[in-house]
Short mmCIF file of C-alpha atoms and ligand atoms in Angstrom, two decimals:
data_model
loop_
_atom_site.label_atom_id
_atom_site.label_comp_id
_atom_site.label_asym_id
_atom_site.label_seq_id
_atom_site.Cartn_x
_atom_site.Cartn_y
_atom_site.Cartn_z
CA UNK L 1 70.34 -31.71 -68.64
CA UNK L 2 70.53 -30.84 -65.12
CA UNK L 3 67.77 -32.01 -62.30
CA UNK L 4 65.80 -29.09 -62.24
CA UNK L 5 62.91 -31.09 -60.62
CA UNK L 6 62.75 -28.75 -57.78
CA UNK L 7 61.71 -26.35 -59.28
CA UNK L 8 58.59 -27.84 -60.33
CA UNK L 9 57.64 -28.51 -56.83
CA UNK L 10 58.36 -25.38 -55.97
CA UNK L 11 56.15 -23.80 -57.98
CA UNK L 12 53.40 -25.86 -56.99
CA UNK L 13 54.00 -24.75 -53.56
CA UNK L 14 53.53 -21.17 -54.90
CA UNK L 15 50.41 -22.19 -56.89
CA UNK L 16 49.26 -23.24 -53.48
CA UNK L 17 49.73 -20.46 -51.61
CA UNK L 18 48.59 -18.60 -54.08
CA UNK L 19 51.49 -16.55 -54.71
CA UNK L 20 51.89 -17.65 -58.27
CA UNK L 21 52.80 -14.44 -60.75
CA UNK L 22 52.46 -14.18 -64.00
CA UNK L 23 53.33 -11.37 -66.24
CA UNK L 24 50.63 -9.18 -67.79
CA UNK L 25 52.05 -7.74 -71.48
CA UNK L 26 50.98 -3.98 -72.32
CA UNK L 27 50.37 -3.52 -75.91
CA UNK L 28 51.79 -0.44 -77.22
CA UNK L 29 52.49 2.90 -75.30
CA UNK L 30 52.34 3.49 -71.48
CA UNK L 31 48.95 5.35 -70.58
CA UNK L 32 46.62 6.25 -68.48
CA UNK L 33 44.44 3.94 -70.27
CA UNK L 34 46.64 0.60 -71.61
CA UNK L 35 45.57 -1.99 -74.06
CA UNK L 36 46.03 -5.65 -72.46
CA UNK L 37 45.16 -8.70 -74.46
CA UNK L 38 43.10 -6.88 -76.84
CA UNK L 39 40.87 -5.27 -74.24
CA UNK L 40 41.29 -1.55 -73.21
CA UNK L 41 41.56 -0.93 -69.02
CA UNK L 42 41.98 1.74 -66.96
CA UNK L 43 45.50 1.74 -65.66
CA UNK L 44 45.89 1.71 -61.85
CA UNK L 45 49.19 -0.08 -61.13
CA UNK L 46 51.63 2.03 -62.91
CA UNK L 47 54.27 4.41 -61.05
CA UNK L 48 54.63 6.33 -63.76
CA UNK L 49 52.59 9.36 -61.71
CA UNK L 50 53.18 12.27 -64.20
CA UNK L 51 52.32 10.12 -67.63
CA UNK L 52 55.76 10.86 -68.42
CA UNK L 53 56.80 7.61 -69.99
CA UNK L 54 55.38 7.97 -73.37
CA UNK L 55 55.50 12.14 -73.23
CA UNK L 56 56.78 13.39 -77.18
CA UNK L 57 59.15 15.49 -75.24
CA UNK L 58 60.99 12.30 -73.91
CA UNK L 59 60.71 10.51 -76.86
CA UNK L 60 62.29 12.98 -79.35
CA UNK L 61 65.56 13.71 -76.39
CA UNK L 62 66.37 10.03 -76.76
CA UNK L 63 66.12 9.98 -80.83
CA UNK L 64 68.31 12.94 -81.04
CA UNK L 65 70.74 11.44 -78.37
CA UNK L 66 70.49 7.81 -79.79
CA UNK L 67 71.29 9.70 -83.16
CA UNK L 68 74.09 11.55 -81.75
CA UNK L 69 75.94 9.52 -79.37
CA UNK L 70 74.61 6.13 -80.65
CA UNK L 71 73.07 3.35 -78.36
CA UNK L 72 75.19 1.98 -76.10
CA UNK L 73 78.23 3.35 -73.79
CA UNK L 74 80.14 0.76 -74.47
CA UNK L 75 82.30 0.41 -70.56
CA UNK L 76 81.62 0.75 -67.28
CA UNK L 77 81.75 4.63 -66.16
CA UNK L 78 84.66 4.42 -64.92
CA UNK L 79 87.02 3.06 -67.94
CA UNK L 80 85.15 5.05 -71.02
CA UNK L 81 81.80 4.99 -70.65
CA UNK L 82 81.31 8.73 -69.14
CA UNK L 83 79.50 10.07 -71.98
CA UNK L 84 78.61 14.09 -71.90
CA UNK L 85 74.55 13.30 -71.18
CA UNK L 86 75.54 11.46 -68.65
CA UNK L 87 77.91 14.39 -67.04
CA UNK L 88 74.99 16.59 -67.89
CA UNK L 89 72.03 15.03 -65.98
CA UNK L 90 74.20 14.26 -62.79
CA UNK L 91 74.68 18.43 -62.78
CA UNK L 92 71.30 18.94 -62.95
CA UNK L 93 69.87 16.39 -60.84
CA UNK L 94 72.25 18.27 -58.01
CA UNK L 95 71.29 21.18 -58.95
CA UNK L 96 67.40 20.12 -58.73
CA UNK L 97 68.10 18.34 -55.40
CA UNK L 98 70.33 21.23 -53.93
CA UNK L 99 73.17 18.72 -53.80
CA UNK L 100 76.89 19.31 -54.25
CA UNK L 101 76.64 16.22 -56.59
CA UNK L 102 74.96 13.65 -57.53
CA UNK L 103 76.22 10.00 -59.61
CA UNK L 104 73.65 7.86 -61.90
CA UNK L 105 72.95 4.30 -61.58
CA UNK L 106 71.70 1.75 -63.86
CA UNK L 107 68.50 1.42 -61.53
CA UNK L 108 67.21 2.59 -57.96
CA UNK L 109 67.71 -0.91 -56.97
CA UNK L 110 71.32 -0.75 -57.64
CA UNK L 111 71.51 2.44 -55.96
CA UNK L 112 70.42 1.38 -52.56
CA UNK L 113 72.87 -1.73 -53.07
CA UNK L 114 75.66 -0.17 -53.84
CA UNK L 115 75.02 2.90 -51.34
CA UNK L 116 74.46 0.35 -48.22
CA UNK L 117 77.54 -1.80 -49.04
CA UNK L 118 79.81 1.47 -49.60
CA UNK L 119 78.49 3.68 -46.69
CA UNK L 120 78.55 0.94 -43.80
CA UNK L 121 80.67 -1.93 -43.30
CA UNK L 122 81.13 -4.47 -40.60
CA UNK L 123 81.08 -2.99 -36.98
CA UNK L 124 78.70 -1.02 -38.09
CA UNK L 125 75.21 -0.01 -37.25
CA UNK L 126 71.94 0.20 -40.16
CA UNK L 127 68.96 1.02 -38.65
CA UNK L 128 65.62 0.32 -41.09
CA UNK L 129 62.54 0.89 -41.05
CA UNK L 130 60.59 -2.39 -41.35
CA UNK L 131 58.38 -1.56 -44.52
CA UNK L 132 61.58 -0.22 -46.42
CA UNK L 133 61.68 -1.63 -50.15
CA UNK L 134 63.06 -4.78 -50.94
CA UNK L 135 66.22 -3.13 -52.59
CA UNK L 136 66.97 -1.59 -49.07
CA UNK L 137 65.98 -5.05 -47.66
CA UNK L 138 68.92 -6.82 -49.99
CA UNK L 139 71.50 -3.98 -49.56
CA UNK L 140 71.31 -4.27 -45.90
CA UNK L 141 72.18 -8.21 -46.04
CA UNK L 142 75.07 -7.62 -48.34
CA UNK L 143 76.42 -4.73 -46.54
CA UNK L 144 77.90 -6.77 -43.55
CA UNK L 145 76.83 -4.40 -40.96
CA UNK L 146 74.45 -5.12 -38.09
CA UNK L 147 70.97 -4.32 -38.78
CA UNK L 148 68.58 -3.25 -36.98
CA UNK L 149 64.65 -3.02 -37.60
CA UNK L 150 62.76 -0.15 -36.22
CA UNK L 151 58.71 -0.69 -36.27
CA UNK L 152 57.05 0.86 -39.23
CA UNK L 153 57.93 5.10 -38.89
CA UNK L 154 57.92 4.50 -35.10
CA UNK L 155 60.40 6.97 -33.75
CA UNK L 156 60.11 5.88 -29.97
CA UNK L 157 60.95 2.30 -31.02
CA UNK L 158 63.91 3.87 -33.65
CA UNK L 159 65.48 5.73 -30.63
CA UNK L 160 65.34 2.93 -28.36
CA UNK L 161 67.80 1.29 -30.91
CA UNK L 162 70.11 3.94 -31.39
CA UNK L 163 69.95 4.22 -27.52
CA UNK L 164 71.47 1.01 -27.18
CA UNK L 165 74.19 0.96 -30.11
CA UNK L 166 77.43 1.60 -29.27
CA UNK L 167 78.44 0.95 -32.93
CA UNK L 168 81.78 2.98 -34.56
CA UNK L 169 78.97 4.33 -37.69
CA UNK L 170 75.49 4.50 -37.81
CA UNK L 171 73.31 4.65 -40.93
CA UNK L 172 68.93 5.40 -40.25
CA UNK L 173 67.56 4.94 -43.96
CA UNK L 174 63.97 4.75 -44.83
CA UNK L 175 61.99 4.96 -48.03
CA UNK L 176 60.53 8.57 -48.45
CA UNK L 177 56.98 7.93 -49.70
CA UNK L 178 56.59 4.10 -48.49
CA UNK L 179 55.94 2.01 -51.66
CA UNK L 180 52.77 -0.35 -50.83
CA UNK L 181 51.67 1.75 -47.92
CA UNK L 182 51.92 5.03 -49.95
CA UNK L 183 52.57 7.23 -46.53
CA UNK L 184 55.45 9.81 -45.59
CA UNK L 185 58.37 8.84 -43.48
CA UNK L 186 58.64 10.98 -40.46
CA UNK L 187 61.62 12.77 -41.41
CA UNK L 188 61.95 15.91 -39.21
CA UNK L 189 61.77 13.42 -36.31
CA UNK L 190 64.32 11.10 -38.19
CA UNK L 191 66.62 13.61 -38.54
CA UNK L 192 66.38 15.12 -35.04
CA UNK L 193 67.27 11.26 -33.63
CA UNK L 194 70.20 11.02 -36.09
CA UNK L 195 71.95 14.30 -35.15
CA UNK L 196 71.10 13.49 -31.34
CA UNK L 197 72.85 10.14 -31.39
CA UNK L 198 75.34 10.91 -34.36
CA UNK L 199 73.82 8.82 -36.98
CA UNK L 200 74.03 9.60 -40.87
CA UNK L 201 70.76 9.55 -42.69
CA UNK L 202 69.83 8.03 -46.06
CA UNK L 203 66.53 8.47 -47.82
CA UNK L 204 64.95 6.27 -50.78
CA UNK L 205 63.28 9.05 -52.77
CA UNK L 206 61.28 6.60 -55.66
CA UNK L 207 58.05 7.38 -55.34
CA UNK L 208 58.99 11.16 -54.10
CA UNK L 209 60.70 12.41 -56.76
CA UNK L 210 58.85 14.60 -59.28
CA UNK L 211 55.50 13.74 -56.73
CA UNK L 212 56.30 15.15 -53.25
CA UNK L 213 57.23 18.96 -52.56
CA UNK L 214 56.36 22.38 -54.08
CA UNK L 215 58.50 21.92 -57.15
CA UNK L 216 58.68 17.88 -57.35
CA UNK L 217 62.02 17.52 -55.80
CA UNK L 218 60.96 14.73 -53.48
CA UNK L 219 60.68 14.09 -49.61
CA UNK L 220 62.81 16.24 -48.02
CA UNK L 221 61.86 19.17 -50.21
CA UNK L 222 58.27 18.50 -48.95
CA UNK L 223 59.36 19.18 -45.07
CA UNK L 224 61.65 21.89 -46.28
CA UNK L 225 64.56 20.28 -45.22
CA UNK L 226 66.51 21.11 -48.21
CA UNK L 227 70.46 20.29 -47.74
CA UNK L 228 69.90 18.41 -44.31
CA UNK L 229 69.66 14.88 -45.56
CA UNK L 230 73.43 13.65 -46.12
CA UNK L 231 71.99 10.89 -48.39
CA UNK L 232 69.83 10.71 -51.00
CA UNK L 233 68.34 8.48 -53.65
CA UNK L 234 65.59 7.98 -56.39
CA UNK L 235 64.65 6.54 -59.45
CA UNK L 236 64.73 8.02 -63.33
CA UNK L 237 61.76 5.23 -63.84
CA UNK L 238 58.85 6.33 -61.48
CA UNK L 239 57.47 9.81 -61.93
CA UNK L 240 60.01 10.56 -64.27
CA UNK L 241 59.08 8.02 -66.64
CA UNK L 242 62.36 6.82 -68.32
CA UNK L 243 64.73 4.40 -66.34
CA UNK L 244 68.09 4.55 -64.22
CA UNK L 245 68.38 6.23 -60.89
CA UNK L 246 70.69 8.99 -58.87
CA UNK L 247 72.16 9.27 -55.79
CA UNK L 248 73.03 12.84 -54.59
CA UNK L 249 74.44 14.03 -51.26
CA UNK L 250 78.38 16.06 -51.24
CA UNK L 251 80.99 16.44 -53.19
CA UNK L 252 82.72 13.47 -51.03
CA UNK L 253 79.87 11.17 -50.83
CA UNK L 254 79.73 11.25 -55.04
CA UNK L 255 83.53 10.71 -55.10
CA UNK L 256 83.50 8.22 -52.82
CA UNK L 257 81.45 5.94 -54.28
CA UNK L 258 83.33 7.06 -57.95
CA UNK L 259 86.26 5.05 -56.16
CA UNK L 260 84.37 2.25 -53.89
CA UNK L 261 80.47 1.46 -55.04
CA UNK L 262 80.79 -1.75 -56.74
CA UNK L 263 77.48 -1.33 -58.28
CA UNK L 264 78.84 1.72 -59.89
CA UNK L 265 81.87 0.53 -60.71
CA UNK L 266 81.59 -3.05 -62.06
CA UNK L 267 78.54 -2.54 -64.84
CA UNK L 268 78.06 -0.99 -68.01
CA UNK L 269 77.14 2.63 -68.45
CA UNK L 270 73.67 3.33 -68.75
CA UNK L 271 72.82 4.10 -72.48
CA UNK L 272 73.42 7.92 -73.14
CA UNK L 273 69.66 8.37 -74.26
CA UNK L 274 68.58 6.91 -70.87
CA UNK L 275 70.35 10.26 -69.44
CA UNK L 276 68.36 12.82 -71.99
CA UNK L 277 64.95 11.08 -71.10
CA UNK L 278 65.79 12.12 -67.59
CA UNK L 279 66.93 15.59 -68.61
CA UNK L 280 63.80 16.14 -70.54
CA UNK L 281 61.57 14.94 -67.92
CA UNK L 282 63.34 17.27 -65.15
CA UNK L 283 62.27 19.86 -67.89
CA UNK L 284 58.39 18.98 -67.53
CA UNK L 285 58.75 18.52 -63.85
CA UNK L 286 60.04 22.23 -63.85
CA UNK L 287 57.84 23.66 -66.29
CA UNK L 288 54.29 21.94 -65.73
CA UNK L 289 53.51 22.19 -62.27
CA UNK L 290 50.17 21.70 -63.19
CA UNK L 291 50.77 17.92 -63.59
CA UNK L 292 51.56 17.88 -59.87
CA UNK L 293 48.50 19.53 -58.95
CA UNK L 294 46.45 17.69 -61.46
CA UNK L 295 48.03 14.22 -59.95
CA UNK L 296 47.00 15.57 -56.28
CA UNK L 297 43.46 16.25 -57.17
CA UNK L 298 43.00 12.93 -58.69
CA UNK L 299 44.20 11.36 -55.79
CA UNK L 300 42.38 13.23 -53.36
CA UNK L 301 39.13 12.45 -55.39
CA UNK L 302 39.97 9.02 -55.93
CA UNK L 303 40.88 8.10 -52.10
CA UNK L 304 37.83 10.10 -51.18
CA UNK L 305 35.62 7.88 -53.44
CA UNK L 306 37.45 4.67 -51.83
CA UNK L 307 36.50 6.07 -48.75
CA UNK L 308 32.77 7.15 -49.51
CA UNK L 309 32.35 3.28 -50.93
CA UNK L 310 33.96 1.83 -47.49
CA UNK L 311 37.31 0.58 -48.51
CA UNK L 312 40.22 0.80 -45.61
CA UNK L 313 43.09 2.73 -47.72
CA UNK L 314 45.33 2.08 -44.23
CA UNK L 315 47.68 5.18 -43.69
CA UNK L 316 47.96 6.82 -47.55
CA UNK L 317 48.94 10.44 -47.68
CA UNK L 318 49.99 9.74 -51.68
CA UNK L 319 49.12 8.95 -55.05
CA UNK L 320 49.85 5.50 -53.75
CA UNK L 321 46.50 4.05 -52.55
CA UNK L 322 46.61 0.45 -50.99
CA UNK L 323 42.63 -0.83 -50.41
CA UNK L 324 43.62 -3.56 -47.87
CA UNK L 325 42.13 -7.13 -47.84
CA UNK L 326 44.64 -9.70 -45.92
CA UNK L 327 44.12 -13.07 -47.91
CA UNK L 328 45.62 -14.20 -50.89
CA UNK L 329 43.26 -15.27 -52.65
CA UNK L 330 40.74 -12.85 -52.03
CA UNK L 331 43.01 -10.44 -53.25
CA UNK L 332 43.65 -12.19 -56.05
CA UNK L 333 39.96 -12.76 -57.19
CA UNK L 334 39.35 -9.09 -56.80
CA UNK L 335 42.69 -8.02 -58.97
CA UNK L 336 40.94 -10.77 -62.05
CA UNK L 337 37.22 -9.46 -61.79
CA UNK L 338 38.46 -5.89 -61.93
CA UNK L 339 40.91 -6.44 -64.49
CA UNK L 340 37.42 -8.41 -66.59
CA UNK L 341 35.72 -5.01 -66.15
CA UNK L 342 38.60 -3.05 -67.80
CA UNK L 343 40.34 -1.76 -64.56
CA UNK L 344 44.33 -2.94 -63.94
CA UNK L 345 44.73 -2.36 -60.06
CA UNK L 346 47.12 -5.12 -59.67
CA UNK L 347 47.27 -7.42 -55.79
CA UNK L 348 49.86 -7.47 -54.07
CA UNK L 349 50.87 -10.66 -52.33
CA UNK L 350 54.01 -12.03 -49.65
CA UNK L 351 56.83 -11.83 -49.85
CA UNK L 352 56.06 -7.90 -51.29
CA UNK L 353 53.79 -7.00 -48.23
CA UNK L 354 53.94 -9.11 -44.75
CA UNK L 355 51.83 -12.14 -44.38
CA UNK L 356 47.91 -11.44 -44.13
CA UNK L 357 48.06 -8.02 -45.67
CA UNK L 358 47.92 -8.53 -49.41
CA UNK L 359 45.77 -5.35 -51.12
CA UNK L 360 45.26 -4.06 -54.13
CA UNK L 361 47.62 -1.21 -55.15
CA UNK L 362 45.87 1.40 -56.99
CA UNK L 363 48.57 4.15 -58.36
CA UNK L 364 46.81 7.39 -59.49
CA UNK L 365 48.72 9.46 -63.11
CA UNK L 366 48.43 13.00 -63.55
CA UNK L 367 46.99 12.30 -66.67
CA UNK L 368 43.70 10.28 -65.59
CA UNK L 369 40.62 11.87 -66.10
CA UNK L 370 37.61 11.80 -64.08
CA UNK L 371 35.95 9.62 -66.35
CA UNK L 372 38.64 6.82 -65.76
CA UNK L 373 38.11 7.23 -61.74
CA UNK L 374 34.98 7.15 -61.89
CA UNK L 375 34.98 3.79 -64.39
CA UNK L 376 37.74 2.49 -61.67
CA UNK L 377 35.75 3.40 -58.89
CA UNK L 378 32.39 1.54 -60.05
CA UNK L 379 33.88 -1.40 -60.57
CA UNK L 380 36.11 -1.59 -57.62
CA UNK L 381 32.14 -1.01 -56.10
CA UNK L 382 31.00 -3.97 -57.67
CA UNK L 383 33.69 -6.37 -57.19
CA UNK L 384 33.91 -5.15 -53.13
CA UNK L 385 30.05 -6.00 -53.35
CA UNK L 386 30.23 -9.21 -54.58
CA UNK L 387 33.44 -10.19 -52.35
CA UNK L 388 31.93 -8.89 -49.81
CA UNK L 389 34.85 -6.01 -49.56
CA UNK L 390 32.71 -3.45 -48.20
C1 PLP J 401 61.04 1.03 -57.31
C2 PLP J 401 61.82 1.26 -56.06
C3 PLP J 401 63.21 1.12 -56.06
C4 PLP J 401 63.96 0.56 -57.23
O1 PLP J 401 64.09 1.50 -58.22
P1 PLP J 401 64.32 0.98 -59.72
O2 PLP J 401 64.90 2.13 -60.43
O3 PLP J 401 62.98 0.58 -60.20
O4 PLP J 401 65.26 -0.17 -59.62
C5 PLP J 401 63.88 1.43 -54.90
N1 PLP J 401 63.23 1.85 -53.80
C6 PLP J 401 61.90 1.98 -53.77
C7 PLP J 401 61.24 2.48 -52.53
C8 PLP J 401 61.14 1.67 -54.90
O5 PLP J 401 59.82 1.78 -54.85
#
């Protein structure tokens, strides 16, 4: 066998630091209430915001599809694994984003890869914000261009930069709802910059889609800025609550990566069923616009209870509510004792979040009632009491 010794020492570092994860296993369904090791908790860490992942509606598109088109797709899109569903939902998701077209991926994570490795090259210019997820983070590395970091949704500091480039392309991209802070990039402002100093912008739409805007359709729908962001991207396996992601932007931008994206080109389809989960759940989103609303009240009643109790929720305009505490193992302690009085708001630790800023990450669904936040809310009382939280 090979020396794998280091590893062991390496996780005893992380045990250390205590940065150690281990993985939490939901029994049955995805809910606003979850059963974990036998116990039944109120379930604050999910993204899936419009209890979409279990919906009947989602569940019977994939049986049919599975049943039709079988399971897998066999190739990579571009030999034979194009399947119709998969045609289909690309239409629509243009059509829902007001997009010329738009291209699936096997996950939002491959998206931004793909996207920053195809759209920018060496020479040039990406300019990110510094809280952008780690998928951005990665894509940005791989891409070969120069990158530059602009302080968290600090426009001053993001023109500065793109005063001093003299880069052939330039590429702004930020997250659209920011993942562990839960705020809104500045995008007006964003876009201003970029068409003043002739930059393209890209936007990471995860935790926007389906959440922000009058008819779900994400960030730039929410400033009305439909058809003014060149490039866009989201996830199937947030608020929509199946998996896969899209990116959507022109007709040339699609085809483009058809012919260059490696992470589009050099992977297997995703399963055709994946596609009518999506379809289905762009259904709901269109249809129930009272799950929006319903997930917007909750949040605005649970943030204003974090308040009332004396909790620092830090810059959230989203379902997304971070209650910050800085050390690790504070955070940590809090995440166990709420988790022992039936509520999952899960810590988040470095490398996710920058040093001395780990928090619990409370999510809100559409589809918790006011019983649950108030059952999340007294115990998130009496763990901040006895950690001296608040
Ligand atoms: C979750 C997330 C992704 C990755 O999407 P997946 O489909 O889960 O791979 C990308 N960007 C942001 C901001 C995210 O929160």
């Amino acid at each position: 066998m090979g020396d794998l010794i280091f590893l062991s020492a390496a996780l005893e570092e992380i045990k250390e630091q205590n940065l150690y994860r281990r993985l939490r296993t939901i029994q049955g369904a995805q809910s606003a209430t979850v059963h974990l090791e036998g116990k039944k908790v109120v379930l604050l860490s999910s993204n899936d915001y419009l209890g979409l992942a279990a919906h009947t509606l989602l569940q019977k598109a994939a049986i049919q599809t599975l049943e039709r088109y079988g399971c897998g797709a066999g190739a990579s899109r571009s030999i034979s694994g194009t399947m119709e569903p998969h045609r289909v939902l690309e239409e629509r998701i243009a059509d829902f984003k007001g997009c010329e077209a738009a291209l699936l991926f096997s996950s939002g994570y491959m998206a931004n890869l793909g996207l920053l490795t195809t759209l920018v090259q060496e020479g040039d210019l990406i300019v990110s914000d510094e809280f952008n997820h780690a998928s951005i983070v990665d894509g940005c590395r791989l891409s070969r261009a120069e990158v530059w970091i602009y302080r968290h949704r600090d426009i001053d500091h993001l023109e500065d930069l793109l005063k001093r480039s003299s880069h052939r392309r330039r590429l702004i991209v930020t997250d659209g709802v920011f993942s562990m802070e839960g705020d809104i990039a500045p995008l007006p402002a964003i876009r201003e910059l970029a068409d003043q100093y002739g930059a393209m912008v890209m936007v990471d739409d995860a935790h926007a889609t389906g959440v922000l805007g009058h008819g779900g359709r994400g960030t730039v729908e929410h400033f009305d800025m439909m058809g003014r962001v060149e490039v866009q991207m989201g996830t199937l396996g947030k608020a929509l609550g199946g998996f896969g992601a899209y990116v959507t932007g022109s007709r040339d931008l699609i085809d483009y990566l058809i012919n260059r994206c490696r992470t589009f080109l050099y992977t297997t389809a995703p399963p055709p069923a994946i596609a009518a989960m999506a379809l289905a759940a762009l259904d709901i989103v269109a249809r129930e616009p009272q799950r929006r609303k319903n997930l917007w009240e909750n949040t605005s009643y649970f943030k204003e209870g974090l308040e009332r109790l004396g909790f620092d929720t830090g810059m959230s305009e989203t379902p997304i509510c971070p209650v910050l505490i800085g050390d690790n193992s504070l955070t940590m302690e809090a995440d166990h004792r709420l988790m022992a009085r039936g509520v999952f708001v899960q810590g988040i630790r470095p490398p996710t979040v920058p040093p001395q800023s780990s928090r619990l990450r409370a999510s809100i669904m559409a589809t918790h009632t006011k019983k649950d936040l108030d059952y999340a809310l007294e115990g998130l009382r009496k763990v901040g009491k006895e950690l001296n939280l608040i």
